[in-house]
Amino acid sequence: MNSPTFKQALSQQDLSYQKLLESLQPFHHVVFLNNNNQPLIGFLADRYVLIHAKKTDFFQQTTFNTYEKSKYYQQLPEFLTSSLNPKNEILTMGFVSYDFAANQQVHAQIKNQPSLFLGQFSSYLSYENQTWYFNSDHIDAQSIFQQIENLTQNHQSSETLALAEKCKSRWSKQQYQQAFQHVQDYIVAGDCYQINLTQEFTTKAKGSLLSTSDQFWTLTNAPYAGYLRVESFEVLSCSPELFIDFETNRKIVTKPIKGTMPRFEDAVLDEQSKNTLKNSEKDQAENVMIVDLLRNDLSVYAETGSVKTPKLFNIESFNQVHHMVSEIEATLKENVQPFDVLMSALPGGSITGAPKIRAMQIINELEQGARGAYCGSMGYFNSDGTGSWNILIRSIQKYQEDISLWAGGGITIASNCDAEYQECFDKVDALLKLLNTFYKHQ
C-alpha cells in the first residue's frame, strides 16, 4: 500500500477516543474503528453510499463538508470495487446491517434507519506509535489538516445522553420461552440444526451515544470496538467478535464465537466457569456447526485445499464473559474481489444458525422485529484489499430518539431454555446497567 502524500502528527495527543470523535462533530459523518488496537478514524468522505429503507443514494463531496447526490454510480458493486486500487491511498470504511445482508438472500424485516453506509476516504486519522496522525491524498490536505487542528484544540463535548426510561427487554420471559419452543419444533421437524435466537432491549433517549463511548469501551475492553455516525443515526460497537480479516497475500481469517459463560470476581468460581465452557459438549457441537458453515461460505472464493481450521474450541476471556472461539483461514483465489467475499458471506453464520437460509427465515418469523445494525458488520478496506470487519454484537444503535440493544445465542436440540435465557443477560447485563445510569428519574 502506498504512503499518503500528506502525513502529519496532530498537536493534541492527550484526547481520549471520545473527545477526539467529539471534535469531529461538525463533519457530516464519522467512522471510528479499533480492530485489534489499530485505531482508525474516517471523516469527510470523498464519496459515500447510504441505504435507508431499500433506497440507495450515492453522494459526492462538492465543497468542503458539503455533499450532493451523484448519478455516477448506478450499482453498489461498482461503487465498492472503484475504491480497490493500490495506486490510490483510499480507505473504505462503514457498516453493513444485518437487515441489508439478510435481504440479499431472504425476505427480512428492515429497521427504519440507515442499513448501510460505506464511504471512500482520502483523509483519515491513524494511531501509530502512541501518536495520532492525519493522513491524506486530498488536494486540499494542508487546509483539512488545519481544520482538524483547530477542532481538536477547541474540543466541544457532545450532548449528554438522557434516557426517557430504563432500557428493558421487549419480550417477557414467557415470550422468550414460546420463541424457544418454536425453534425446538423446527429442529425436530428437520428444518434446521441451530437458530441464533435474539431479543431486543429498547428505550428512547435524547442526546448522543458518543457521550457514553469512553465509559462503554473502558467497561468492555472490546477488541473490535467502533463508532459510526451519519445523519441522526449512531452505532456504538463493543464487539468481541471478528468476522473476517483480509490479510496480505490474499489470506483471510474468520473467528466465530459460539459458547458463553459468565465471568466472576472470585478466581475459583471464574476458573470453574471457564472449565465448564471448555468441557461443554453442547457448546462444542454448537461451535463446530458454525465452523462448518463458515468453511463452506469461504470455500466458494478460496483456493482448493486452502481452507483450514488452525484453532478449534479456544476459550477467550473478556471483561464480562468467557467465549468459545474457533479460527478458520483460507487463501482467496486470484482476481477475487474482497468486497464480493464480504458481501456474500454476510450475515455471519455465528449469528444466524444452520443451514443459513432457513435459519434467517425462522429468525425473521420469530424475533418479531428487525435487527438493524445488530449482527451486521463494521469495518474497513485499504485500497490494496486488506482490511478487517467485525460482527456487530454487544452493540448499541440509536436512530433519532430510538435506542436498541440486542442479545441472544445459538439454540440447538441440546439447549436448555432457562440457561439460554440467562445467557442473553450474561452477555449484556453490564452494558444495560451502564446504559441505564443515563436515566435520571424526574
XYZ file of C-alpha atoms in Angstrom:
442
model
C 0.000 0.000 0.000
C 1.341 3.447 -0.920
C 2.107 6.059 1.695
C -0.196 9.082 1.733
C 1.163 12.215 0.110
C 0.497 14.201 3.310
C 1.049 12.830 6.807
C 1.435 14.887 9.941
C 1.063 14.316 13.679
C -1.721 16.132 15.492
C -0.537 18.600 18.092
C -3.258 17.425 20.515
C -2.253 13.919 21.626
C -3.962 13.764 25.033
C -7.536 13.370 23.773
C -9.459 10.171 24.515
C -11.206 8.396 21.658
C -14.462 10.018 22.698
C -13.038 13.541 22.864
C -11.284 13.159 19.532
C -14.516 11.956 17.914
C -16.447 14.773 19.580
C -14.013 17.218 17.999
C -15.112 15.929 14.600
C -18.818 16.578 15.261
C -19.045 19.425 12.723
C -18.367 16.905 9.957
C -21.299 15.282 8.189
C -20.268 11.760 9.266
C -17.515 9.919 11.105
C -16.399 6.293 11.403
C -14.082 5.013 14.162
C -12.658 1.502 14.303
C -10.306 -0.013 16.833
C -9.869 -3.501 15.424
C -7.214 -5.271 17.499
C -5.865 -1.985 18.871
C -5.264 -0.402 15.471
C -7.388 2.764 15.682
C -8.602 4.464 12.501
C -10.983 7.395 12.071
C -12.572 8.238 8.735
C -14.276 11.590 8.167
C -15.085 13.901 5.261
C -15.529 11.091 2.702
C -14.827 11.984 -0.903
C -17.955 9.982 -1.760
C -20.257 7.598 0.045
C -23.252 5.349 -0.412
C -26.174 5.359 2.031
C -29.032 2.849 2.012
C -32.174 3.632 4.001
C -35.497 1.788 3.665
C -34.347 -0.006 0.494
C -33.468 3.358 -1.108
C -29.863 3.614 -2.291
C -28.256 7.034 -2.718
C -24.724 7.884 -3.786
C -23.212 11.159 -2.609
C -20.214 13.154 -3.815
C -18.435 15.883 -1.862
C -18.840 19.116 -3.824
C -17.262 21.640 -1.467
C -15.768 21.237 1.995
C -18.157 19.110 4.123
C -20.974 19.572 1.592
C -22.489 16.680 -0.374
C -24.807 16.264 -3.316
C -26.443 13.158 -4.730
C -24.401 11.649 -7.538
C -25.555 9.639 -10.558
C -22.036 8.491 -11.371
C -22.550 5.128 -9.691
C -25.575 3.045 -10.589
C -24.836 -0.134 -8.619
C -23.329 -0.842 -5.194
C -20.711 -3.363 -6.525
C -19.441 -0.736 -8.972
C -19.040 1.766 -6.140
C -17.233 -0.732 -3.923
C -14.734 -2.013 -6.462
C -13.863 1.548 -7.524
C -12.015 2.036 -4.226
C -9.747 -1.002 -4.617
C -6.810 0.452 -6.495
C -3.356 0.091 -4.894
C -2.207 3.231 -6.728
C -4.573 5.350 -4.627
C -4.485 5.842 -0.864
C -8.245 5.435 -0.354
C -9.702 3.962 2.825
C -13.213 2.495 2.596
C -14.991 2.443 5.967
C -18.519 1.895 7.196
C -21.087 -0.685 8.195
C -23.446 -3.213 6.656
C -26.551 -4.032 8.703
C -27.942 -7.489 9.327
C -31.133 -6.327 7.624
C -29.374 -5.418 4.379
C -27.233 -8.559 4.342
C -30.141 -10.905 5.100
C -32.298 -9.336 2.405
C -29.749 -10.293 -0.224
C -30.830 -13.904 0.354
C -34.258 -13.959 2.051
C -37.135 -11.616 2.777
C -36.440 -9.982 6.146
C -37.791 -7.027 8.089
C -35.889 -3.754 7.811
C -35.497 -1.329 10.702
C -36.428 2.276 9.911
C -32.898 3.651 9.964
C -29.823 3.571 7.708
C -28.982 -0.026 6.820
C -25.671 0.563 5.022
C -23.090 3.333 4.959
C -19.788 2.983 3.111
C -17.520 5.931 2.485
C -14.335 6.340 0.477
C -11.897 8.459 2.456
C -8.737 10.075 1.115
C -8.319 11.754 4.544
C -8.282 9.827 7.822
C -6.613 9.605 11.226
C -4.439 6.684 12.306
C -2.849 5.908 15.668
C 0.744 4.734 15.339
C 3.478 4.526 17.997
C 1.297 6.303 20.581
C 0.712 9.176 18.163
C -2.343 10.342 16.182
C -1.520 11.145 12.555
C -3.540 12.918 9.898
C -3.159 11.095 6.571
C -4.379 12.473 3.274
C -4.133 12.240 -0.502
C -6.677 15.043 -0.841
C -5.731 18.044 -2.977
C -6.543 20.326 -0.006
C -4.767 18.145 2.583
C -2.941 21.048 4.263
C -6.167 23.006 4.668
C -8.060 19.986 6.035
C -5.259 19.285 8.496
C -5.534 22.840 9.804
C -9.284 22.387 10.260
C -8.637 19.222 12.308
C -6.034 21.039 14.373
C -8.484 23.862 15.133
C -11.265 21.461 16.061
C -9.134 19.313 18.372
C -7.678 22.354 20.102
C -11.183 23.709 20.724
C -12.890 20.464 21.703
C -16.658 20.638 22.163
C -18.420 17.895 24.159
C -21.353 16.059 22.602
C -24.854 16.391 24.050
C -25.099 14.080 27.075
C -27.305 11.044 26.581
C -30.533 11.163 28.609
C -32.855 8.131 28.647
C -36.614 8.734 28.831
C -36.930 5.440 30.722
C -34.717 2.483 31.560
C -33.784 0.194 28.691
C -35.592 -3.121 29.039
C -36.407 -6.237 27.059
C -39.207 -6.092 24.521
C -40.022 -9.719 25.440
C -41.240 -11.194 28.694
C -39.669 -14.464 29.758
C -42.838 -16.231 28.622
C -42.492 -14.746 25.134
C -38.873 -15.916 25.006
C -39.965 -19.394 26.090
C -42.550 -19.508 23.299
C -39.968 -18.491 20.684
C -37.503 -21.028 22.111
C -40.104 -23.795 21.817
C -40.817 -22.840 18.210
C -37.088 -23.221 17.481
C -37.120 -26.668 19.082
C -40.127 -27.634 16.961
C -38.315 -26.549 13.793
C -35.225 -28.547 14.781
C -37.295 -31.683 15.475
C -39.065 -31.206 12.121
C -35.701 -31.149 10.357
C -35.872 -27.502 9.195
C -32.627 -26.526 10.916
C -29.846 -27.626 13.261
C -29.314 -24.346 15.089
C -31.002 -20.941 15.310
C -29.409 -17.842 16.756
C -32.403 -16.531 18.705
C -32.022 -12.975 19.978
C -34.142 -10.493 21.884
C -34.225 -6.703 21.769
C -33.849 -4.222 24.638
C -35.273 -0.795 23.853
C -35.778 2.707 25.157
C -35.956 6.286 23.948
C -33.374 8.947 24.615
C -32.151 12.399 23.741
C -28.527 13.327 23.301
C -25.682 11.408 21.748
C -24.429 7.838 22.193
C -20.972 9.284 21.667
C -21.167 10.981 25.072
C -21.123 7.496 26.657
C -18.479 5.864 24.462
C -15.360 6.082 26.639
C -17.276 4.512 29.540
C -18.533 1.625 27.387
C -15.128 0.955 25.853
C -13.453 1.028 29.257
C -16.093 -1.336 30.640
C -15.773 -3.928 27.870
C -12.206 -3.539 26.584
C -13.621 -4.954 23.347
C -11.105 -5.945 20.653
C -13.450 -4.848 17.845
C -14.793 -1.575 19.206
C -16.111 1.151 16.955
C -18.424 4.085 16.431
C -20.301 5.379 13.408
C -22.438 8.466 12.935
C -24.311 9.545 9.834
C -27.294 11.888 9.864
C -29.310 11.151 13.056
C -28.026 7.560 13.263
C -25.310 6.232 15.593
C -23.805 2.808 16.224
C -21.583 2.154 19.236
C -19.726 -1.149 18.967
C -18.319 -3.052 21.947
C -17.897 -6.201 19.883
C -15.578 -9.050 20.877
C -16.018 -10.851 17.543
C -14.015 -10.724 14.341
C -15.905 -11.541 11.169
C -13.142 -11.506 8.536
C -9.582 -10.225 8.482
C -8.341 -9.676 4.922
C -4.573 -10.019 5.179
C -1.699 -9.752 2.720
C -1.085 -12.414 0.072
C -4.872 -12.989 -0.219
C -5.070 -14.671 3.212
C -8.372 -14.366 5.091
C -9.160 -15.289 8.694
C -12.513 -15.599 10.476
C -13.042 -16.273 14.204
C -16.629 -17.305 15.011
C -17.820 -17.177 18.636
C -20.226 -19.855 19.844
C -20.397 -20.725 23.543
C -20.567 -18.343 26.516
C -20.165 -18.494 30.295
C -20.162 -15.561 32.760
C -17.070 -14.148 34.480
C -16.813 -13.999 38.305
C -14.753 -11.800 40.594
C -13.934 -14.865 42.694
C -10.959 -16.520 40.951
C -12.073 -20.046 41.828
C -15.613 -19.539 40.528
C -14.257 -17.820 37.426
C -11.938 -20.752 36.645
C -14.809 -23.197 37.200
C -16.971 -21.219 34.776
C -14.183 -21.246 32.190
C -13.644 -25.010 32.566
C -17.377 -25.672 32.319
C -17.374 -23.940 28.934
C -14.166 -25.652 27.835
C -15.617 -29.104 28.530
C -19.161 -28.436 27.313
C -20.081 -30.956 24.611
C -23.197 -28.930 23.826
C -21.160 -25.769 23.144
C -18.575 -27.683 21.144
C -21.327 -29.160 18.981
C -22.838 -25.691 18.511
C -19.432 -24.228 17.670
C -18.489 -26.869 15.125
C -21.798 -26.399 13.248
C -20.875 -22.764 12.641
C -17.269 -23.632 11.788
C -18.565 -25.988 9.092
C -20.976 -23.322 7.817
C -18.222 -20.700 7.556
C -15.793 -23.138 5.953
C -18.434 -23.693 3.307
C -19.052 -19.935 2.870
C -15.341 -19.211 2.389
C -14.605 -22.214 0.167
C -16.585 -20.602 -2.686
C -13.851 -17.969 -3.046
C -10.850 -19.897 -1.687
C -8.144 -21.814 -3.461
C -8.800 -25.555 -3.349
C -7.343 -27.101 -0.213
C -6.527 -23.768 1.457
C -9.445 -23.716 3.940
C -8.070 -24.784 7.332
C -9.118 -24.654 10.995
C -5.934 -23.981 12.984
C -7.829 -23.315 16.234
C -10.932 -25.145 17.440
C -12.806 -24.520 20.714
C -10.321 -21.977 22.106
C -11.520 -20.233 25.277
C -11.060 -16.449 25.220
C -11.873 -14.383 28.304
C -13.382 -10.904 28.100
C -14.363 -8.473 30.851
C -17.857 -9.904 31.391
C -17.840 -13.376 29.805
C -15.762 -16.329 28.617
C -16.288 -17.270 24.955
C -15.546 -20.378 22.916
C -13.783 -19.174 19.764
C -12.571 -21.103 16.732
C -10.433 -19.848 13.845
C -10.691 -20.580 10.134
C -8.251 -19.399 7.485
C -8.129 -19.603 3.701
C -6.347 -18.172 0.674
C -8.513 -16.342 -1.839
C -8.398 -17.283 -5.498
C -6.636 -14.899 -7.873
C -8.760 -11.958 -9.053
C -11.410 -12.433 -6.345
C -12.689 -9.070 -5.103
C -12.560 -8.813 -1.276
C -15.853 -6.884 -1.248
C -17.534 -9.791 -3.034
C -16.316 -12.152 -0.312
C -17.534 -9.852 2.457
C -20.963 -9.233 0.953
C -21.641 -12.858 0.052
C -20.527 -14.176 3.460
C -22.718 -11.694 5.370
C -24.575 -12.130 7.608
C -22.062 -14.203 9.544
C -23.020 -17.789 10.305
C -22.330 -17.363 14.029
C -25.320 -15.020 14.305
C -27.774 -16.835 12.002
C -27.588 -20.587 12.561
C -27.543 -23.534 10.187
C -28.487 -24.019 7.461
C -28.154 -20.286 6.941
C -31.028 -19.547 4.548
C -33.653 -21.407 6.580
C -32.209 -20.006 9.803
C -32.668 -16.432 8.568
C -36.259 -17.185 7.564
C -37.017 -18.575 11.037
C -35.297 -15.610 12.705
C -37.470 -13.216 10.690
C -40.597 -15.114 11.756
C -39.818 -15.472 15.466
C -37.961 -12.344 16.534
C -40.856 -10.026 15.622
C -38.590 -7.090 14.894
C -35.779 -6.057 12.582
C -32.256 -6.332 13.993
C -30.953 -3.244 12.219
C -27.183 -2.876 12.561
C -27.026 -5.605 15.230
C -25.353 -8.748 13.862
C -24.207 -6.839 10.807
C -20.594 -5.781 10.352
C -18.468 -2.663 10.743
C -15.020 -2.399 9.235
C -12.645 -1.076 6.603
C -10.726 -1.910 3.456
C -7.422 -0.429 2.381
C -7.037 0.274 -1.326
C -4.988 -2.928 -1.739
C -7.895 -5.064 -0.479
C -6.537 -5.721 3.012
C -8.797 -4.828 5.903
C -10.826 -6.012 8.877
C -14.548 -6.425 9.579
C -16.240 -7.295 12.874
C -19.569 -8.823 13.851
C -21.764 -6.148 15.439
C -22.691 -7.874 18.687
C -22.610 -6.121 22.106
C -23.527 -3.007 20.170
C -25.971 -0.160 20.728
C -27.768 1.634 17.916
C -29.645 4.927 18.086
C -31.787 6.476 15.370
C -33.367 9.804 16.226
C -34.655 9.030 19.772
C -34.905 5.226 19.478
C -32.231 3.124 21.196
C -31.847 -0.592 20.537
C -29.594 -3.209 22.141
C -29.813 -6.937 21.412
C -28.550 -10.207 22.869
C -29.077 -13.890 22.217
C -27.421 -17.190 21.483
C -27.435 -20.321 19.402
C -30.272 -22.751 20.128
C -29.748 -26.447 19.384
C -31.672 -29.591 20.307
C -29.483 -29.858 23.425
C -30.258 -26.316 24.631
C -31.959 -25.575 27.940
C -34.448 -22.700 27.781
C -33.633 -21.183 31.186
C -29.888 -21.366 30.515
C -30.252 -19.745 27.081
C -32.486 -17.014 28.502
C -29.909 -16.302 31.207
C -27.112 -16.237 28.613
C -28.793 -13.262 26.952
C -28.456 -11.313 30.181
C -24.928 -12.564 30.900
C -23.888 -11.003 27.597
C -25.491 -7.580 28.034
C -26.043 -7.166 31.783
C -23.025 -4.886 32.233
C -23.915 -2.872 29.125
C -27.523 -2.479 30.290
C -26.507 -1.385 33.769
C -24.176 1.265 32.368
C -26.703 2.427 29.766
C -29.387 2.761 32.436
C -27.210 5.089 34.504
C -28.116 7.676 31.858
C -31.741 7.516 33.001
C -32.415 10.270 35.518
C -35.784 9.851 37.238
C -37.722 13.087 37.045
